[in-house]
Amino acid sequence: MKGVEQIPWLYDLYMSLVDHLGFARWRWWVVGGAEGRTLEVGCGTGRNLPFYEPEVTVVGLELDLLLLRAARKKVNHALLVVGSAEALPFRDTAFDTIVSSLVFCSVRDPELGLREVARVLRPSGKLRMLEHVRSEVRVMAMLQNLAQPAWTLVTGGCHPNRGTEATLRRVGFEIDADSRRANGTMRRFAARYSSMDPGK
Ligand SMILES: C[S@@+](CC[C@H](N)C(=O)[O-])C[C@H]1O[C@@H](n2cnc3c(N)ncnc32)[C@H](O)[C@@H]1O
């Protein structure tokens, strides 16, 4: 069954409202710091794509072809690719910047997806994220757990109770504290891959 995330017109309608209410400023921050070859993972209907600076080379990757068609109507300068975050179809260290907004709550295996992000990001490249996360308030986190199955069904994949920042750290990313902003369960920040893996 399709959820809101898989129905382009419905997702765009809902997100237009959310963006209008102030969320667009967070999108601009995430996209505004992109430099060089940039991969946007889970670009969906392409809501961020019009905001990249013209000198940035953008590749948008998305699971769902229908969503990429909607993205193509918004921009014609980006290369759009059907693919999965858990198996990125790119060579190691291919990108200077990787962007994700509202994606790792939906990726089926976020840890594997973030390992793939680390693989295709060049050493000292930047990951810029805008994600909602598990609440730090215990009661709220319990409510998120309760709501998760129905919420995941209605949205088409979103998990409101994911500790994405903890997953990032586990994988070997270091969140830049100066860049980090939190508003309720919403987070935006830049991160670098800091694993001691000699391969990076
Ligand atoms: C809430 S939408 C966000 C879309 C867009 N990034 C935005 O900010 O509006 C989540 C997106 O992640 C995509 N997605 C989920 N799992 C994915 C995966 N494993 N690989 C790539 N994209 C994925 C979904 O298809 C959907 O377009």
mmCIF file of C-alpha atoms and ligand atoms in Angstrom:
data_model
loop_
_atom_site.group_PDB
_atom_site.id
_atom_site.type_symbol
_atom_site.label_atom_id
_atom_site.label_comp_id
_atom_site.label_asym_id
_atom_site.label_seq_id
_atom_site.Cartn_x
_atom_site.Cartn_y
_atom_site.Cartn_z
ATOM 1 C CA MET A 1 0.000 0.000 0.000
ATOM 2 C CA LYS A 2 1.222 3.483 -0.850
ATOM 3 C CA GLY A 3 1.688 6.035 1.876
ATOM 4 C CA VAL A 4 1.849 9.820 1.668
ATOM 5 C CA GLU A 5 5.574 9.685 0.770
ATOM 6 C CA GLN A 6 4.826 7.704 -2.396
ATOM 7 C CA ILE A 7 2.003 9.948 -3.673
ATOM 8 C CA PRO A 8 3.783 12.958 -5.208
ATOM 9 C CA TRP A 9 0.869 15.426 -5.352
ATOM 10 C CA LEU A 10 -0.221 14.634 -1.798
ATOM 11 C CA TYR A 11 3.332 14.824 -0.412
ATOM 12 C CA ASP A 12 3.949 18.143 -2.171
ATOM 13 C CA LEU A 13 0.632 19.545 -0.950
ATOM 14 C CA TYR A 14 1.397 18.571 2.652
ATOM 15 C CA MET A 15 5.014 19.743 2.459
ATOM 16 C CA SER A 16 4.094 23.073 0.843
ATOM 17 C CA LEU A 17 2.161 23.849 3.982
ATOM 18 C CA VAL A 18 4.958 22.657 6.292
ATOM 19 C CA ASP A 19 7.585 24.584 4.282
ATOM 20 C CA HIS A 20 5.388 27.693 4.345
ATOM 21 C CA LEU A 21 5.172 27.455 8.140
ATOM 22 C CA GLY A 22 8.946 27.884 8.436
ATOM 23 C CA PHE A 23 10.446 24.532 7.521
ATOM 24 C CA ALA A 24 11.778 25.941 4.224
ATOM 25 C CA ARG A 25 14.444 27.884 6.191
ATOM 26 C CA TRP A 26 15.860 24.581 7.471
ATOM 27 C CA ARG A 27 15.887 23.205 3.928
ATOM 28 C CA TRP A 28 17.784 26.263 2.686
ATOM 29 C CA TRP A 29 20.411 25.833 5.386
ATOM 30 C CA VAL A 30 21.033 22.167 4.507
ATOM 31 C CA VAL A 31 21.221 22.789 0.784
ATOM 32 C CA GLY A 32 22.982 26.180 1.041
ATOM 33 C CA GLY A 33 26.154 24.564 2.431
ATOM 34 C CA ALA A 34 26.508 22.037 -0.385
ATOM 35 C CA GLU A 35 29.698 22.320 -2.436
ATOM 36 C CA GLY A 36 31.142 20.528 -5.439
ATOM 37 C CA ARG A 37 29.798 17.139 -6.450
ATOM 38 C CA THR A 38 26.743 16.663 -4.271
ATOM 39 C CA LEU A 39 24.533 13.649 -3.742
ATOM 40 C CA GLU A 40 21.074 14.174 -2.306
ATOM 41 C CA VAL A 41 19.929 10.827 -0.921
ATOM 42 C CA GLY A 42 16.152 10.244 -0.981
ATOM 43 C CA CYS A 43 15.427 13.450 -2.887
ATOM 44 C CA GLY A 44 11.759 12.464 -3.216
ATOM 45 C CA THR A 45 9.725 14.936 -5.268
ATOM 46 C CA GLY A 46 12.752 17.238 -5.430
ATOM 47 C CA ARG A 47 11.664 19.888 -2.962
ATOM 48 C CA ASN A 48 15.283 20.874 -2.204
ATOM 49 C CA LEU A 49 16.607 20.731 -5.742
ATOM 50 C CA PRO A 50 15.709 24.292 -6.821
ATOM 51 C CA PHE A 51 17.695 25.721 -3.882
ATOM 52 C CA TYR A 52 21.192 24.505 -4.813
ATOM 53 C CA GLU A 53 23.670 27.119 -5.989
ATOM 54 C CA PRO A 54 24.157 26.897 -9.777
ATOM 55 C CA GLU A 55 27.838 25.910 -9.438
ATOM 56 C CA VAL A 56 26.943 22.796 -7.399
ATOM 57 C CA THR A 57 26.744 19.561 -9.405
ATOM 58 C CA VAL A 58 23.728 17.741 -8.008
ATOM 59 C CA VAL A 59 22.793 14.081 -8.240
ATOM 60 C CA GLY A 60 19.403 13.193 -6.756
ATOM 61 C CA LEU A 61 18.911 9.568 -5.733
ATOM 62 C CA GLU A 62 15.510 8.162 -4.905
ATOM 63 C CA LEU A 63 13.885 4.730 -4.528
ATOM 64 C CA ASP A 64 10.722 5.608 -6.379
ATOM 65 C CA LEU A 65 10.623 6.504 -10.083
ATOM 66 C CA LEU A 66 7.253 8.242 -9.754
ATOM 67 C CA LEU A 67 8.768 10.680 -7.252
ATOM 68 C CA LEU A 68 11.749 11.322 -9.513
ATOM 69 C CA ARG A 69 9.355 12.237 -12.321
ATOM 70 C CA ALA A 70 7.848 14.874 -10.037
ATOM 71 C CA ALA A 71 11.377 16.048 -9.181
ATOM 72 C CA ARG A 72 12.226 16.393 -12.868
ATOM 73 C CA LYS A 73 9.311 18.816 -13.291
ATOM 74 C CA LYS A 74 10.916 21.095 -10.675
ATOM 75 C CA VAL A 75 14.460 21.223 -12.116
ATOM 76 C CA ASN A 76 16.287 20.189 -15.230
ATOM 77 C CA HIS A 77 19.885 20.717 -14.085
ATOM 78 C CA ALA A 78 20.196 17.712 -11.717
ATOM 79 C CA LEU A 79 21.077 14.150 -12.639
ATOM 80 C CA LEU A 80 18.304 11.966 -11.176
ATOM 81 C CA VAL A 81 18.949 8.307 -10.374
ATOM 82 C CA VAL A 82 16.700 5.512 -9.141
ATOM 83 C CA GLY A 83 18.502 3.653 -6.370
ATOM 84 C CA SER A 84 18.660 2.742 -2.730
ATOM 85 C CA ALA A 85 20.597 4.365 0.104
ATOM 86 C CA GLU A 86 21.625 0.890 1.253
ATOM 87 C CA ALA A 87 23.375 0.130 -2.063
ATOM 88 C CA LEU A 88 24.492 3.456 -3.550
ATOM 89 C CA PRO A 89 25.367 2.990 -7.220
ATOM 90 C CA PHE A 90 28.502 5.178 -7.026
ATOM 91 C CA ARG A 91 32.237 4.603 -6.618
ATOM 92 C CA ASP A 92 34.022 5.173 -3.297
ATOM 93 C CA THR A 93 34.716 8.846 -2.382
ATOM 94 C CA ALA A 94 32.728 10.112 -5.387
ATOM 95 C CA PHE A 95 31.080 13.098 -3.622
ATOM 96 C CA ASP A 96 32.210 16.268 -1.862
ATOM 97 C CA THR A 97 28.871 16.749 -0.105
ATOM 98 C CA ILE A 98 25.976 14.477 0.753
ATOM 99 C CA VAL A 99 22.596 15.897 1.707
ATOM 100 C CA SER A 100 19.631 14.163 3.280
ATOM 101 C CA SER A 101 16.399 15.705 4.458
ATOM 102 C CA LEU A 102 13.741 13.630 6.194
ATOM 103 C CA VAL A 103 15.164 10.414 4.754
ATOM 104 C CA PHE A 104 16.863 8.275 7.388
ATOM 105 C CA CYS A 105 13.580 7.987 9.305
ATOM 106 C CA SER A 106 12.340 6.030 6.267
ATOM 107 C CA VAL A 107 15.382 4.091 5.057
ATOM 108 C CA ARG A 108 14.766 0.448 5.893
ATOM 109 C CA ASP A 109 18.307 -0.162 7.227
ATOM 110 C CA PRO A 110 19.619 3.262 8.318
ATOM 111 C CA GLU A 111 22.944 1.943 9.591
ATOM 112 C CA LEU A 112 23.725 0.272 6.283
ATOM 113 C CA GLY A 113 22.566 3.415 4.437
ATOM 114 C CA LEU A 114 24.898 5.604 6.511
ATOM 115 C CA ARG A 115 27.807 3.217 5.902
ATOM 116 C CA GLU A 116 27.144 3.630 2.198
ATOM 117 C CA VAL A 117 27.090 7.416 2.650
ATOM 118 C CA ALA A 118 30.485 7.183 4.397
ATOM 119 C CA ARG A 119 31.817 5.074 1.531
ATOM 120 C CA VAL A 120 30.849 7.477 -1.270
ATOM 121 C CA LEU A 121 31.820 10.650 0.634
ATOM 122 C CA ARG A 122 35.370 11.852 -0.011
ATOM 123 C CA PRO A 123 37.674 12.118 3.033
ATOM 124 C CA SER A 124 36.853 15.430 4.784
ATOM 125 C CA GLY A 125 33.671 15.727 2.701
ATOM 126 C CA LYS A 126 30.513 16.940 4.463
ATOM 127 C CA LEU A 127 27.266 15.208 5.260
ATOM 128 C CA ARG A 128 24.470 17.765 5.783
ATOM 129 C CA MET A 129 21.337 16.427 7.378
ATOM 130 C CA LEU A 130 17.868 17.575 8.261
ATOM 131 C CA GLU A 131 16.072 14.825 10.121
ATOM 132 C CA HIS A 132 13.502 14.356 12.841
ATOM 133 C CA VAL A 133 14.577 12.003 15.615
ATOM 134 C CA ARG A 134 13.477 10.088 18.667
ATOM 135 C CA SER A 135 12.383 12.459 21.446
ATOM 136 C CA GLU A 136 14.728 12.986 24.385
ATOM 137 C CA VAL A 137 11.645 13.328 26.617
ATOM 138 C CA ARG A 138 10.850 9.834 27.871
ATOM 139 C CA VAL A 139 7.057 10.122 27.691
ATOM 140 C CA MET A 140 7.249 11.546 24.180
ATOM 141 C CA ALA A 141 9.554 8.739 23.087
ATOM 142 C CA MET A 142 7.065 6.213 24.474
ATOM 143 C CA LEU A 143 4.273 7.916 22.526
ATOM 144 C CA GLN A 144 6.447 7.806 19.398
ATOM 145 C CA ASN A 145 6.910 4.059 19.950
ATOM 146 C CA LEU A 146 3.157 3.608 20.293
ATOM 147 C CA ALA A 147 2.347 5.678 17.207
ATOM 148 C CA GLN A 148 5.103 4.205 15.028
ATOM 149 C CA PRO A 149 3.315 1.256 13.358
ATOM 150 C CA ALA A 150 0.287 3.325 12.264
ATOM 151 C CA TRP A 151 2.472 6.328 11.366
ATOM 152 C CA THR A 152 4.787 4.169 9.261
ATOM 153 C CA LEU A 153 1.790 2.758 7.400
ATOM 154 C CA VAL A 154 0.147 6.120 6.706
ATOM 155 C CA THR A 155 3.350 7.893 5.672
ATOM 156 C CA GLY A 156 4.711 4.993 3.662
ATOM 157 C CA GLY A 157 7.856 4.315 5.694
ATOM 158 C CA CYS A 158 8.602 7.068 8.225
ATOM 159 C CA HIS A 159 9.642 5.981 11.748
ATOM 160 C CA PRO A 160 9.168 8.830 14.233
ATOM 161 C CA ASN A 161 11.215 7.062 16.920
ATOM 162 C CA ARG A 162 14.612 6.678 15.258
ATOM 163 C CA GLY A 163 17.748 7.784 17.102
ATOM 164 C CA THR A 164 19.436 8.910 13.893
ATOM 165 C CA GLU A 165 22.159 10.980 15.593
ATOM 166 C CA ALA A 166 23.179 7.955 17.692
ATOM 167 C CA THR A 167 23.238 5.793 14.560
ATOM 168 C CA LEU A 168 25.481 8.333 12.835
ATOM 169 C CA ARG A 169 27.960 8.257 15.717
ATOM 170 C CA ARG A 170 27.915 4.461 15.768
ATOM 171 C CA VAL A 171 28.802 4.381 12.085
ATOM 172 C CA GLY A 172 31.728 6.765 12.642
ATOM 173 C CA PHE A 173 30.396 10.234 11.834
ATOM 174 C CA GLU A 174 31.172 13.212 14.025
ATOM 175 C CA ILE A 175 28.462 15.858 14.263
ATOM 176 C CA ASP A 176 29.770 19.430 14.106
ATOM 177 C CA ALA A 177 28.375 20.946 17.312
ATOM 178 C CA ASP A 178 28.510 24.532 15.962
ATOM 179 C CA SER A 179 26.311 23.635 13.031
ATOM 180 C CA ARG A 180 23.773 21.675 15.050
ATOM 181 C CA ARG A 181 20.324 23.105 15.717
ATOM 182 C CA ALA A 182 17.502 21.333 17.520
ATOM 183 C CA ASN A 183 13.869 22.329 17.592
ATOM 184 C CA GLY A 184 11.724 19.753 19.358
ATOM 185 C CA THR A 185 12.517 16.495 17.600
ATOM 186 C CA MET A 186 13.838 18.248 14.479
ATOM 187 C CA ARG A 187 17.605 18.368 13.899
ATOM 188 C CA ARG A 188 19.869 19.926 11.331
ATOM 189 C CA PHE A 189 23.642 19.692 11.290
ATOM 190 C CA ALA A 190 26.767 18.993 9.300
ATOM 191 C CA ALA A 191 28.852 15.899 10.018
ATOM 192 C CA ARG A 192 32.155 14.437 8.905
ATOM 193 C CA TYR A 193 33.188 10.836 8.695
ATOM 194 C CA SER A 194 35.785 10.281 11.373
ATOM 195 C CA SER A 195 36.278 6.523 11.404
ATOM 196 C CA MET A 196 39.808 5.306 11.918
ATOM 197 C CA ASP A 197 39.239 2.932 9.007
ATOM 198 C CA PRO A 198 42.526 3.124 7.053
ATOM 199 C CA GLY A 199 40.541 2.692 3.846
ATOM 200 C CA LYS A 200 39.130 6.259 4.138
HETATM 201 C C1 LIG B 1 9.779 12.085 3.793
HETATM 202 S S1 LIG B 1 10.378 11.803 2.208
HETATM 203 C C2 LIG B 1 11.565 13.138 2.048
HETATM 204 C C3 LIG B 1 11.737 13.575 0.626
HETATM 205 C C4 LIG B 1 12.684 14.762 0.441
HETATM 206 N N1 LIG B 1 14.028 14.435 0.858
HETATM 207 C C5 LIG B 1 12.190 15.968 1.163
HETATM 208 O O1 LIG B 1 12.943 16.565 1.945
HETATM 209 O O2 LIG B 1 11.056 16.383 0.912
HETATM 210 C C6 LIG B 1 11.442 10.377 2.382
HETATM 211 C C7 LIG B 1 12.032 9.949 1.074
HETATM 212 O O3 LIG B 1 13.035 8.963 1.292
HETATM 213 C C8 LIG B 1 12.916 8.010 0.258
HETATM 214 N N2 LIG B 1 13.542 6.767 0.694
HETATM 215 C C9 LIG B 1 13.121 5.922 1.646
HETATM 216 N N3 LIG B 1 13.951 4.873 1.756
HETATM 217 C C10 LIG B 1 14.928 5.073 0.867
HETATM 218 C C11 LIG B 1 16.085 4.334 0.505
HETATM 219 N N4 LIG B 1 16.400 3.191 1.092
HETATM 220 N N5 LIG B 1 16.876 4.824 -0.477
HETATM 221 C C12 LIG B 1 16.580 6.002 -1.085
HETATM 222 N N6 LIG B 1 15.500 6.751 -0.784
HETATM 223 C C13 LIG B 1 14.678 6.284 0.185
HETATM 224 C C14 LIG B 1 11.421 7.872 0.065
HETATM 225 O O4 LIG B 1 11.113 7.245 -1.166
HETATM 226 C C15 LIG B 1 10.989 9.327 0.153
HETATM 227 O O5 LIG B 1 11.046 9.973 -1.080
#
